[in-house]
mmCIF file of C-alpha atoms and ligand atoms in Angstrom:
data_model
loop_
_atom_site.group_PDB
_atom_site.id
_atom_site.type_symbol
_atom_site.label_atom_id
_atom_site.label_comp_id
_atom_site.label_asym_id
_atom_site.label_seq_id
_atom_site.Cartn_x
_atom_site.Cartn_y
_atom_site.Cartn_z
ATOM 1 C CA MET A 7 -0.017 0.104 0.009
ATOM 2 C CA SER A 8 2.864 2.281 0.604
ATOM 3 C CA GLU A 9 3.595 1.983 -3.123
ATOM 4 C CA SER A 10 0.097 3.309 -3.806
ATOM 5 C CA ILE A 11 0.483 6.101 -6.808
ATOM 6 C CA PHE A 12 -1.874 8.103 -4.987
ATOM 7 C CA LEU A 13 0.007 8.399 -1.763
ATOM 8 C CA LYS A 14 3.224 8.857 -3.601
ATOM 9 C CA ALA A 15 1.892 11.673 -5.429
ATOM 10 C CA CYS A 16 0.545 13.356 -2.328
ATOM 11 C CA ARG A 17 4.090 13.234 -0.932
ATOM 12 C CA GLY A 18 5.594 14.612 -4.258
ATOM 13 C CA GLU A 19 7.333 11.277 -5.095
ATOM 14 C CA ALA A 20 7.919 10.212 -8.620
ATOM 15 C CA VAL A 21 5.153 7.672 -9.888
ATOM 16 C CA GLU A 22 4.910 5.475 -13.012
ATOM 17 C CA ARG A 23 1.332 6.559 -13.807
ATOM 18 C CA THR A 24 -0.755 9.755 -12.984
ATOM 19 C CA PRO A 25 -3.057 8.829 -10.045
ATOM 20 C CA VAL A 26 -6.794 9.655 -10.572
ATOM 21 C CA TRP A 27 -9.868 9.778 -8.119
ATOM 22 C CA PHE A 28 -12.883 12.251 -8.337
ATOM 23 C CA MET A 29 -14.554 14.435 -5.762
ATOM 24 C CA ARG A 30 -17.975 12.992 -5.165
ATOM 25 C CA GLN A 31 -17.155 9.613 -7.014
ATOM 26 C CA ALA A 32 -19.228 7.536 -4.388
ATOM 27 C CA GLY A 33 -22.941 8.024 -4.600
ATOM 28 C CA ARG A 34 -24.217 10.286 -7.345
ATOM 29 C CA SER A 35 -25.675 8.037 -10.130
ATOM 30 C CA LEU A 36 -23.660 4.856 -9.630
ATOM 31 C CA PRO A 37 -26.163 1.933 -10.087
ATOM 32 C CA GLY A 38 -25.353 0.171 -6.811
ATOM 33 C CA TYR A 39 -26.098 3.473 -4.834
ATOM 34 C CA ARG A 40 -29.110 4.323 -6.748
ATOM 35 C CA LYS A 41 -30.374 1.015 -5.653
ATOM 36 C CA LEU A 42 -29.700 1.531 -1.960
ATOM 37 C CA ARG A 43 -31.095 4.936 -2.177
ATOM 38 C CA GLU A 44 -34.602 3.303 -2.925
ATOM 39 C CA LYS A 45 -34.646 2.094 0.560
ATOM 40 C CA HIS A 46 -32.368 4.577 2.707
ATOM 41 C CA ASP A 47 -32.128 8.336 2.767
ATOM 42 C CA VAL A 48 -28.513 9.648 2.381
ATOM 43 C CA LEU A 49 -27.777 10.083 6.118
ATOM 44 C CA SER A 50 -29.239 6.916 7.149
ATOM 45 C CA LEU A 51 -27.073 5.153 4.458
ATOM 46 C CA THR A 52 -23.760 6.788 5.867
ATOM 47 C CA GLN A 53 -24.632 5.499 9.230
ATOM 48 C CA ILE A 54 -24.919 1.591 8.102
ATOM 49 C CA PRO A 55 -21.389 0.756 7.883
ATOM 50 C CA GLU A 56 -21.654 -2.277 5.574
ATOM 51 C CA LEU A 57 -23.751 -0.422 3.140
ATOM 52 C CA ALA A 58 -21.574 2.717 3.319
ATOM 53 C CA ALA A 59 -18.620 0.615 2.637
ATOM 54 C CA GLN A 60 -20.226 -0.854 -0.459
ATOM 55 C CA VAL A 61 -21.023 2.767 -1.666
ATOM 56 C CA SER A 62 -17.256 3.658 -1.119
ATOM 57 C CA ARG A 63 -15.942 0.759 -2.970
ATOM 58 C CA GLU A 64 -18.413 0.919 -5.943
ATOM 59 C CA PRO A 65 -16.267 3.621 -7.833
ATOM 60 C CA VAL A 66 -12.956 1.577 -7.208
ATOM 61 C CA ASP A 67 -14.496 -1.546 -8.768
ATOM 62 C CA LEU A 68 -16.501 0.235 -11.616
ATOM 63 C CA LEU A 69 -14.255 3.008 -12.604
ATOM 64 C CA GLY A 70 -10.634 1.776 -11.672
ATOM 65 C CA VAL A 71 -9.828 4.846 -9.539
ATOM 66 C CA ASP A 72 -6.653 5.123 -7.492
ATOM 67 C CA ALA A 73 -8.298 5.987 -4.247
ATOM 68 C CA ALA A 74 -11.500 5.458 -2.301
ATOM 69 C CA ILE A 75 -13.234 8.133 -0.356
ATOM 70 C CA LEU A 76 -15.198 7.547 2.829
ATOM 71 C CA PHE A 77 -18.962 7.626 2.196
ATOM 72 C CA ALA A 78 -19.880 10.152 4.433
ATOM 73 C CA ASP A 79 -21.177 13.808 4.527
ATOM 74 C CA ILE A 80 -19.524 17.065 5.826
ATOM 75 C CA MET A 81 -22.842 17.613 7.833
ATOM 76 C CA LEU A 82 -22.108 14.396 10.007
ATOM 77 C CA LEU A 83 -19.874 16.468 12.189
ATOM 78 C CA PRO A 84 -22.386 19.153 13.079
ATOM 79 C CA ILE A 85 -24.800 16.231 13.723
ATOM 80 C CA ALA A 86 -22.192 14.819 16.154
ATOM 81 C CA MET A 87 -21.872 18.304 17.808
ATOM 82 C CA GLY A 88 -25.679 18.046 18.572
ATOM 83 C CA ILE A 89 -27.349 19.973 15.585
ATOM 84 C CA ASP A 90 -30.352 18.737 13.832
ATOM 85 C CA VAL A 91 -29.692 18.541 9.939
ATOM 86 C CA ARG A 92 -31.727 17.165 7.267
ATOM 87 C CA ILE A 93 -30.657 16.447 3.841
ATOM 88 C CA VAL A 94 -33.388 17.590 1.396
ATOM 89 C CA GLU A 95 -33.316 15.843 -2.050
ATOM 90 C CA GLY A 96 -32.506 18.530 -4.685
ATOM 91 C CA VAL A 97 -31.717 21.119 -2.055
ATOM 92 C CA GLY A 98 -28.769 19.781 0.190
ATOM 93 C CA PRO A 99 -28.418 20.257 4.072
ATOM 94 C CA VAL A 100 -31.104 22.110 5.766
ATOM 95 C CA ILE A 101 -31.147 23.203 9.432
ATOM 96 C CA ASP A 102 -34.569 24.328 10.675
ATOM 97 C CA GLN A 103 -33.142 26.165 13.562
ATOM 98 C CA PRO A 104 -29.841 27.859 12.260
ATOM 99 C CA LEU A 105 -26.990 29.267 14.370
ATOM 100 C CA ASP A 106 -27.837 32.690 13.092
ATOM 101 C CA GLN A 107 -27.542 34.557 16.433
ATOM 102 C CA PRO A 108 -24.325 35.151 18.403
ATOM 103 C CA GLU A 109 -25.853 33.273 21.442
ATOM 104 C CA SER A 110 -26.817 29.972 19.253
ATOM 105 C CA ILE A 111 -23.127 29.078 19.243
ATOM 106 C CA SER A 112 -23.775 27.579 22.757
ATOM 107 C CA ARG A 113 -25.881 25.038 21.024
ATOM 108 C CA LEU A 114 -22.857 23.255 19.623
ATOM 109 C CA LYS A 115 -21.611 20.486 22.007
ATOM 110 C CA ALA A 116 -17.926 19.421 22.080
ATOM 111 C CA PHE A 117 -17.270 16.477 19.588
ATOM 112 C CA SER A 118 -16.510 13.053 20.942
ATOM 113 C CA SER A 119 -15.455 10.057 18.776
ATOM 114 C CA ASP A 120 -18.151 7.930 20.324
ATOM 115 C CA ARG A 121 -20.592 9.913 18.298
ATOM 116 C CA VAL A 122 -18.941 8.634 15.048
ATOM 117 C CA GLY A 123 -18.516 4.913 15.995
ATOM 118 C CA TYR A 124 -20.487 4.072 12.951
ATOM 119 C CA LEU A 125 -17.933 5.950 10.595
ATOM 120 C CA GLN A 126 -14.951 4.193 12.245
ATOM 121 C CA GLU A 127 -16.634 0.894 11.678
ATOM 122 C CA THR A 128 -17.128 1.749 7.789
ATOM 123 C CA ILE A 129 -13.454 2.688 7.834
ATOM 124 C CA ARG A 130 -12.383 -0.675 9.321
ATOM 125 C CA ILE A 131 -14.474 -2.662 6.988
ATOM 126 C CA LEU A 132 -12.890 -0.615 4.063
ATOM 127 C CA ARG A 133 -9.359 -1.144 5.137
ATOM 128 C CA SER A 134 -9.957 -4.894 5.276
ATOM 129 C CA THR A 135 -11.446 -5.026 1.709
ATOM 130 C CA LEU A 136 -9.901 -2.086 -0.404
ATOM 131 C CA SER A 137 -7.018 -2.562 -2.598
ATOM 132 C CA VAL A 138 -6.436 1.410 -2.854
ATOM 133 C CA PRO A 139 -6.001 4.067 -0.133
ATOM 134 C CA LEU A 140 -9.041 5.274 1.729
ATOM 135 C CA ILE A 141 -9.495 9.161 1.978
ATOM 136 C CA GLY A 142 -11.048 10.545 5.035
ATOM 137 C CA PHE A 143 -12.511 14.043 4.966
ATOM 138 C CA SER A 144 -14.221 16.763 6.757
ATOM 139 C CA GLY A 145 -15.781 20.266 6.013
ATOM 140 C CA ALA A 146 -13.594 23.128 6.932
ATOM 141 C CA PRO A 147 -14.970 25.512 9.616
ATOM 142 C CA PHE A 148 -15.888 28.202 7.134
ATOM 143 C CA THR A 149 -17.975 25.910 4.890
ATOM 144 C CA LEU A 150 -19.685 24.202 8.001
ATOM 145 C CA ALA A 151 -20.435 27.524 9.429
ATOM 146 C CA SER A 152 -21.942 28.691 6.110
ATOM 147 C CA TYR A 153 -24.484 25.973 6.530
ATOM 148 C CA LEU A 154 -25.130 26.283 10.186
ATOM 149 C CA ILE A 155 -25.657 29.864 9.817
ATOM 150 C CA GLU A 156 -27.604 30.130 6.676
ATOM 151 C CA GLY A 157 -29.714 27.051 7.548
ATOM 152 C CA LYS A 158 -29.604 25.892 3.807
ATOM 153 C CA PRO A 159 -27.323 26.218 0.759
ATOM 154 C CA SER A 160 -26.754 29.643 -0.246
ATOM 155 C CA ARG A 161 -25.123 31.244 -3.328
ATOM 156 C CA THR A 162 -24.465 34.562 -1.700
ATOM 157 C CA TRP A 163 -23.567 33.835 2.010
ATOM 158 C CA VAL A 164 -25.060 37.154 3.345
ATOM 159 C CA LYS A 165 -26.102 35.920 6.611
ATOM 160 C CA THR A 166 -22.715 34.142 7.136
ATOM 161 C CA LYS A 167 -20.352 37.068 6.035
ATOM 162 C CA ARG A 168 -22.789 39.439 8.078
ATOM 163 C CA PHE A 169 -22.206 37.257 11.126
ATOM 164 C CA MET A 170 -18.567 37.441 10.670
ATOM 165 C CA LEU A 171 -18.319 41.167 10.043
ATOM 166 C CA GLU A 172 -20.941 42.073 12.743
ATOM 167 C CA HIS A 173 -19.721 39.883 15.481
ATOM 168 C CA PRO A 174 -16.017 39.009 15.002
ATOM 169 C CA ASP A 175 -15.472 37.885 18.487
ATOM 170 C CA ASN A 176 -18.346 35.266 18.375
ATOM 171 C CA TRP A 177 -17.175 34.374 14.828
ATOM 172 C CA ASP A 178 -13.692 33.520 16.154
ATOM 173 C CA LYS A 179 -15.471 31.643 18.966
ATOM 174 C CA LEU A 180 -17.476 29.721 16.508
ATOM 175 C CA MET A 181 -14.473 29.044 14.300
ATOM 176 C CA SER A 182 -12.672 27.792 17.149
ATOM 177 C CA ILE A 183 -15.368 25.325 18.380
ATOM 178 C CA LEU A 184 -15.961 24.043 14.863
ATOM 179 C CA SER A 185 -12.073 23.623 14.384
ATOM 180 C CA ASP A 186 -11.727 21.699 17.639
ATOM 181 C CA GLY A 187 -14.629 19.447 16.197
ATOM 182 C CA VAL A 188 -12.880 18.948 12.807
ATOM 183 C CA ILE A 189 -9.677 17.959 14.418
ATOM 184 C CA GLY A 190 -11.262 15.350 16.629
ATOM 185 C CA TYR A 191 -13.488 14.087 13.737
ATOM 186 C CA LEU A 192 -10.217 13.648 11.501
ATOM 187 C CA LYS A 193 -8.220 12.091 14.262
ATOM 188 C CA ALA A 194 -11.038 9.674 14.732
ATOM 189 C CA GLN A 195 -10.942 8.805 10.992
ATOM 190 C CA VAL A 196 -7.205 8.240 11.098
ATOM 191 C CA ASP A 197 -7.345 6.208 14.439
ATOM 192 C CA ALA A 198 -9.865 3.847 12.470
ATOM 193 C CA GLY A 199 -7.505 3.610 9.407
ATOM 194 C CA ALA A 200 -8.115 6.530 6.922
ATOM 195 C CA GLN A 201 -4.759 6.861 5.146
ATOM 196 C CA ALA A 202 -5.180 10.508 3.746
ATOM 197 C CA LEU A 203 -7.315 13.433 4.780
ATOM 198 C CA GLN A 204 -9.001 16.029 2.803
ATOM 199 C CA LEU A 205 -10.373 19.290 4.127
ATOM 200 C CA PHE A 206 -13.230 20.623 1.926
ATOM 201 C CA ASP A 207 -13.576 24.400 2.258
ATOM 202 C CA SER A 208 -15.987 24.436 -0.723
ATOM 203 C CA TRP A 209 -17.416 27.858 -0.267
ATOM 204 C CA VAL A 210 -14.507 29.854 1.132
ATOM 205 C CA GLY A 211 -13.873 31.505 -2.170
ATOM 206 C CA CYS A 212 -16.720 34.058 -1.430
ATOM 207 C CA LEU A 213 -14.384 35.954 0.904
ATOM 208 C CA SER A 214 -12.063 38.771 0.079
ATOM 209 C CA PRO A 215 -8.424 37.714 0.468
ATOM 210 C CA GLU A 216 -8.208 40.077 3.625
ATOM 211 C CA GLN A 217 -11.310 38.466 5.052
ATOM 212 C CA TYR A 218 -10.001 34.945 4.638
ATOM 213 C CA ARG A 219 -6.413 35.855 5.844
ATOM 214 C CA THR A 220 -7.752 37.347 9.157
ATOM 215 C CA GLN A 221 -10.912 35.514 10.004
ATOM 216 C CA VAL A 222 -10.471 32.027 8.645
ATOM 217 C CA LEU A 223 -6.856 31.069 7.801
ATOM 218 C CA PRO A 224 -5.741 30.864 11.283
ATOM 219 C CA HIS A 225 -8.344 28.368 12.206
ATOM 220 C CA VAL A 226 -7.434 26.255 9.075
ATOM 221 C CA GLN A 227 -3.790 26.559 9.754
ATOM 222 C CA ARG A 228 -4.324 25.269 13.320
ATOM 223 C CA ILE A 229 -6.218 22.326 12.119
ATOM 224 C CA PHE A 230 -3.572 21.208 9.631
ATOM 225 C CA VAL A 231 -0.913 21.598 12.315
ATOM 226 C CA ALA A 232 -2.762 19.436 14.760
ATOM 227 C CA LEU A 233 -3.080 16.716 12.214
ATOM 228 C CA LYS A 234 0.588 16.516 11.453
ATOM 229 C CA ASN A 235 1.324 13.766 13.839
ATOM 230 C CA SER A 236 -1.208 11.614 12.120
ATOM 231 C CA LYS A 237 1.422 11.076 9.457
ATOM 232 C CA VAL A 238 -1.104 10.692 6.533
ATOM 233 C CA PRO A 239 -1.113 13.119 3.504
ATOM 234 C CA ARG A 240 -3.450 16.183 4.138
ATOM 235 C CA LEU A 241 -5.175 17.619 1.203
ATOM 236 C CA HIS A 242 -6.722 21.151 1.188
ATOM 237 C CA PHE A 243 -9.477 21.983 -1.367
ATOM 238 C CA GLY A 244 -11.724 24.781 -2.102
ATOM 239 C CA THR A 245 -13.357 26.437 -4.908
ATOM 240 C CA HIS A 246 -13.021 30.090 -6.353
ATOM 241 C CA THR A 247 -9.725 30.169 -4.455
ATOM 242 C CA ALA A 248 -7.776 31.648 -7.438
ATOM 243 C CA GLY A 249 -7.801 35.063 -5.615
ATOM 244 C CA LEU A 250 -6.572 33.846 -2.347
ATOM 245 C CA LEU A 251 -4.710 30.892 -3.518
ATOM 246 C CA LYS A 252 -1.302 32.088 -1.939
ATOM 247 C CA ASP A 253 -2.868 32.278 1.481
ATOM 248 C CA PHE A 254 -5.044 29.170 0.906
ATOM 249 C CA SER A 255 -1.926 27.136 0.279
ATOM 250 C CA ASN A 256 -0.085 28.733 3.085
ATOM 251 C CA VAL A 257 -0.932 25.902 5.535
ATOM 252 C CA ASP A 258 0.927 22.665 6.779
ATOM 253 C CA CYS A 259 -0.388 20.211 4.191
ATOM 254 C CA GLU A 260 0.679 18.078 1.220
ATOM 255 C CA VAL A 261 -1.786 18.746 -1.360
ATOM 256 C CA ILE A 262 -3.593 21.637 -2.675
ATOM 257 C CA GLY A 263 -6.899 21.036 -4.884
ATOM 258 C CA VAL A 264 -7.828 23.733 -7.084
ATOM 259 C CA ASP A 265 -10.955 24.246 -9.309
ATOM 260 C CA TRP A 266 -11.030 25.124 -13.019
ATOM 261 C CA ARG A 267 -11.359 28.649 -12.830
ATOM 262 C CA ILE A 268 -7.381 28.889 -12.645
ATOM 263 C CA SER A 269 -4.932 27.036 -14.855
ATOM 264 C CA LEU A 270 -2.714 24.659 -13.268
ATOM 265 C CA SER A 271 0.330 26.393 -14.422
ATOM 266 C CA ASP A 272 -0.839 29.477 -12.708
ATOM 267 C CA ALA A 273 -1.714 27.577 -9.542
ATOM 268 C CA LYS A 274 1.674 25.920 -9.602
ATOM 269 C CA ARG A 275 3.264 29.316 -9.564
ATOM 270 C CA GLN A 276 1.395 30.325 -6.361
ATOM 271 C CA VAL A 277 1.442 26.796 -4.487
ATOM 272 C CA GLU A 278 5.076 26.228 -3.440
ATOM 273 C CA GLY A 279 6.493 22.928 -2.286
ATOM 274 C CA LYS A 280 3.099 21.039 -2.368
ATOM 275 C CA SER A 281 1.485 18.698 -4.752
ATOM 276 C CA LEU A 282 -1.444 19.772 -6.920
ATOM 277 C CA GLN A 283 -4.935 18.150 -7.576
ATOM 278 C CA GLY A 284 -7.385 18.927 -9.892
ATOM 279 C CA ASN A 285 -8.873 20.579 -11.996
ATOM 280 C CA LEU A 286 -10.903 19.484 -14.992
ATOM 281 C CA ASP A 287 -14.341 21.373 -15.214
ATOM 282 C CA PRO A 288 -16.707 18.570 -14.217
ATOM 283 C CA VAL A 289 -19.194 19.756 -17.009
ATOM 284 C CA THR A 290 -16.514 18.598 -19.421
ATOM 285 C CA LEU A 291 -17.375 14.885 -18.627
ATOM 286 C CA LEU A 292 -20.663 15.724 -20.510
ATOM 287 C CA ALA A 293 -18.996 16.861 -23.629
ATOM 288 C CA PRO A 294 -18.000 14.510 -26.575
ATOM 289 C CA TRP A 295 -15.092 12.229 -26.013
ATOM 290 C CA GLU A 296 -12.819 14.226 -28.374
ATOM 291 C CA THR A 297 -13.424 17.285 -26.337
ATOM 292 C CA ILE A 298 -12.699 15.487 -23.034
ATOM 293 C CA GLN A 299 -9.403 14.152 -24.369
ATOM 294 C CA ARG A 300 -8.334 17.620 -25.558
ATOM 295 C CA SER A 301 -9.062 18.996 -22.194
ATOM 296 C CA VAL A 302 -7.186 16.410 -20.418
ATOM 297 C CA ASP A 303 -4.246 16.818 -22.864
ATOM 298 C CA GLY A 304 -4.216 20.368 -22.150
ATOM 299 C CA LEU A 305 -4.200 19.749 -18.263
ATOM 300 C CA LEU A 306 -1.475 17.176 -18.259
ATOM 301 C CA SER A 307 0.736 19.561 -20.398
ATOM 302 C CA GLU A 308 0.874 22.229 -17.633
ATOM 303 C CA VAL A 309 2.228 19.974 -14.872
ATOM 304 C CA ASP A 310 4.703 17.183 -14.544
ATOM 305 C CA SER A 311 2.122 14.515 -14.290
ATOM 306 C CA LYS A 312 4.328 11.880 -13.005
ATOM 307 C CA LYS A 313 5.469 14.006 -9.730
ATOM 308 C CA GLY A 314 3.396 15.792 -7.401
ATOM 309 C CA TYR A 315 0.095 15.741 -9.423
ATOM 310 C CA ILE A 316 -3.253 14.059 -8.881
ATOM 311 C CA PHE A 317 -5.763 14.081 -11.604
ATOM 312 C CA ASN A 318 -9.184 15.029 -10.410
ATOM 313 C CA LEU A 319 -12.153 17.411 -11.262
ATOM 314 C CA GLY A 320 -12.210 20.977 -10.166
ATOM 315 C CA HIS A 321 -15.327 20.038 -8.109
ATOM 316 C CA GLY A 322 -17.636 17.266 -7.712
ATOM 317 C CA MET A 323 -18.778 14.637 -10.244
ATOM 318 C CA PRO A 324 -21.881 15.701 -12.004
ATOM 319 C CA PRO A 325 -24.739 13.234 -11.280
ATOM 320 C CA GLU A 326 -25.333 13.164 -15.212
ATOM 321 C CA ALA A 327 -21.911 11.873 -15.754
ATOM 322 C CA ASP A 328 -21.884 8.367 -17.725
ATOM 323 C CA ASP A 329 -19.882 5.779 -15.852
ATOM 324 C CA LYS A 330 -18.588 4.289 -19.245
ATOM 325 C CA VAL A 331 -17.086 7.756 -20.152
ATOM 326 C CA VAL A 332 -15.746 8.175 -16.574
ATOM 327 C CA LYS A 333 -13.982 4.725 -16.836
ATOM 328 C CA LYS A 334 -12.586 5.621 -20.132
ATOM 329 C CA LEU A 335 -11.153 8.842 -18.887
ATOM 330 C CA VAL A 336 -9.424 6.928 -16.097
ATOM 331 C CA GLU A 337 -7.885 4.498 -18.567
ATOM 332 C CA TYR A 338 -6.937 7.659 -20.591
ATOM 333 C CA VAL A 339 -5.213 9.404 -17.748
ATOM 334 C CA HIS A 340 -3.368 6.145 -16.799
ATOM 335 C CA SER A 341 -2.177 5.457 -20.476
ATOM 336 C CA LYS A 342 -0.605 9.228 -20.461
HETATM 337 O O1 LIG B 4 -17.170 12.137 -2.654
HETATM 338 C C1 LIG B 4 -18.108 11.232 -2.223
HETATM 339 O O2 LIG B 4 -18.704 10.760 -3.230
HETATM 340 C C2 LIG B 4 -18.288 10.744 -0.804
HETATM 341 C C3 LIG B 4 -19.330 11.214 -0.192
HETATM 342 C C4 LIG B 4 -19.852 12.638 0.135
HETATM 343 C C5 LIG B 4 -21.021 13.153 0.317
HETATM 344 N N1 LIG B 4 -20.742 14.417 0.660
HETATM 345 C C6 LIG B 4 -22.374 12.296 0.316
HETATM 346 C C7 LIG B 4 -23.457 12.943 -0.347
HETATM 347 C C8 LIG B 4 -18.711 13.822 0.173
HETATM 348 C C9 LIG B 4 -17.209 13.880 0.025
HETATM 349 C C10 LIG B 4 -19.702 14.872 0.607
HETATM 350 C C11 LIG B 4 -18.939 16.259 0.860
HETATM 351 C C12 LIG B 4 -19.800 17.249 1.016
HETATM 352 N N2 LIG B 4 -21.099 17.476 1.329
HETATM 353 C C13 LIG B 4 -19.466 18.748 0.596
HETATM 354 C C14 LIG B 4 -18.046 19.061 0.322
HETATM 355 C C15 LIG B 4 -17.775 18.792 -1.122
HETATM 356 C C16 LIG B 4 -18.315 19.771 -2.082
HETATM 357 O O3 LIG B 4 -19.048 19.053 -2.920
HETATM 358 O O4 LIG B 4 -18.175 20.789 -2.198
HETATM 359 C C17 LIG B 4 -20.573 19.485 0.856
HETATM 360 C C18 LIG B 4 -20.646 21.153 0.639
HETATM 361 C C19 LIG B 4 -21.794 18.749 1.476
HETATM 362 C C20 LIG B 4 -22.929 19.004 1.738
HETATM 363 C C21 LIG B 4 -24.132 18.329 0.768
HETATM 364 N N3 LIG B 4 -24.589 17.075 1.038
HETATM 365 C C22 LIG B 4 -24.790 19.053 -0.266
HETATM 366 C C23 LIG B 4 -24.600 20.327 -0.907
HETATM 367 C C24 LIG B 4 -25.522 18.053 -0.737
HETATM 368 C C25 LIG B 4 -26.607 18.011 -1.637
HETATM 369 C C26 LIG B 4 -26.270 18.160 -3.111
HETATM 370 C C27 LIG B 4 -25.202 17.160 -3.556
HETATM 371 O O5 LIG B 4 -24.058 17.616 -3.844
HETATM 372 O O6 LIG B 4 -25.660 16.022 -3.839
HETATM 373 C C28 LIG B 4 -25.503 16.927 0.250
HETATM 374 C C29 LIG B 4 -26.051 15.571 -0.127
HETATM 375 C C30 LIG B 4 -25.227 14.312 -0.425
HETATM 376 N N4 LIG B 4 -24.021 14.179 0.372
HETATM 377 C C31 LIG B 4 -25.393 13.364 -1.482
HETATM 378 C C32 LIG B 4 -24.321 12.551 -1.388
HETATM 379 C C33 LIG B 4 -23.972 11.337 -2.086
HETATM 380 C C34 LIG B 4 -26.590 13.413 -2.510
HETATM 381 C C35 LIG B 4 -27.736 12.743 -1.824
HETATM 382 C C36 LIG B 4 -28.401 12.019 -2.758
HETATM 383 O O7 LIG B 4 -28.262 11.036 -3.271
HETATM 384 O O8 LIG B 4 -29.585 12.487 -3.119
#
């Protein structure tokens, strides 16, 4: 397993072929997952270890990717911290009583790993059956706070940013409590056997560089430093990060994941001494094969694809993607 091309690429070591995995590869439109979803909602499915392990394994078997991602959700951490969350089909995470007042922060309970025993069990099952490394993950404090404060997915994050700007001390407290939770949650995953960790700060690109640097980055830095002892590669991902990439990558981690709004060569110039992951526009998967091929060739020409690079999309796999095309893409990247 130490020979895994994914783990080697994370550490910046030379590999014989380019490793590939896809964000949101588990679940979505895969046939085994769709069948399970007829009987179980998403959150219940994440809490049944045998079935969650099956969903994590499906893309490895079907698509030939070089890493598996734990079948979980970023909202499992707030749930473990005592917040009621529903995942509404076609909408996303919904919190009926959002934490939108400074005093509502006190509703968050400290994280304890006994609240995620089911995830640790899923990880143990996966480790005994997988032939590729298993990636654990968490939402980053900003992205988690955005759901907690807005109460539902937002495209403007006005409530979140207003909280941050109006109540900076309470914001700092909220970020600290969530960061403690993230550290405990990720350590629990490593304890159970996760071999790499990705922090998803999916929505942090809505901040100005100054807001990010002063009100978010110190917390993210603390998380990555706390995970250093875990000795697994740490990946940091966000979207719309082109304008803050220097700060975003200024954390103690091995890999920076970028979306498609920046070229890999521009990203490379700003991210020093770390591996890069990304960044095919997910919609490209729905284009004709020749277009996909051209886009992949373009991406690979911008990096040394056999050292310090992991092929991925710039964000999650679109549910409309065709498994056969995705499998062909994995083979194509491997053949380059
Ligand atoms: O990568 C994987 O396939 C593993 C599982 C995974 C899920 N959520 C399961 C899920 C992962 C890595 C996540 C992360 C996640 N969840 C993020 C960060 C990554 C990103 O996409 O930016 C975020 C922001 C969430 C919150 C969330 N959960 C949203 C916005 C939604 C609805 C929209 C969507 O993306 O599907 C969910 C529900 C969810 N989480 C589903 C799955 C498979 C879809 C449920 C369904 O089948 O209807």
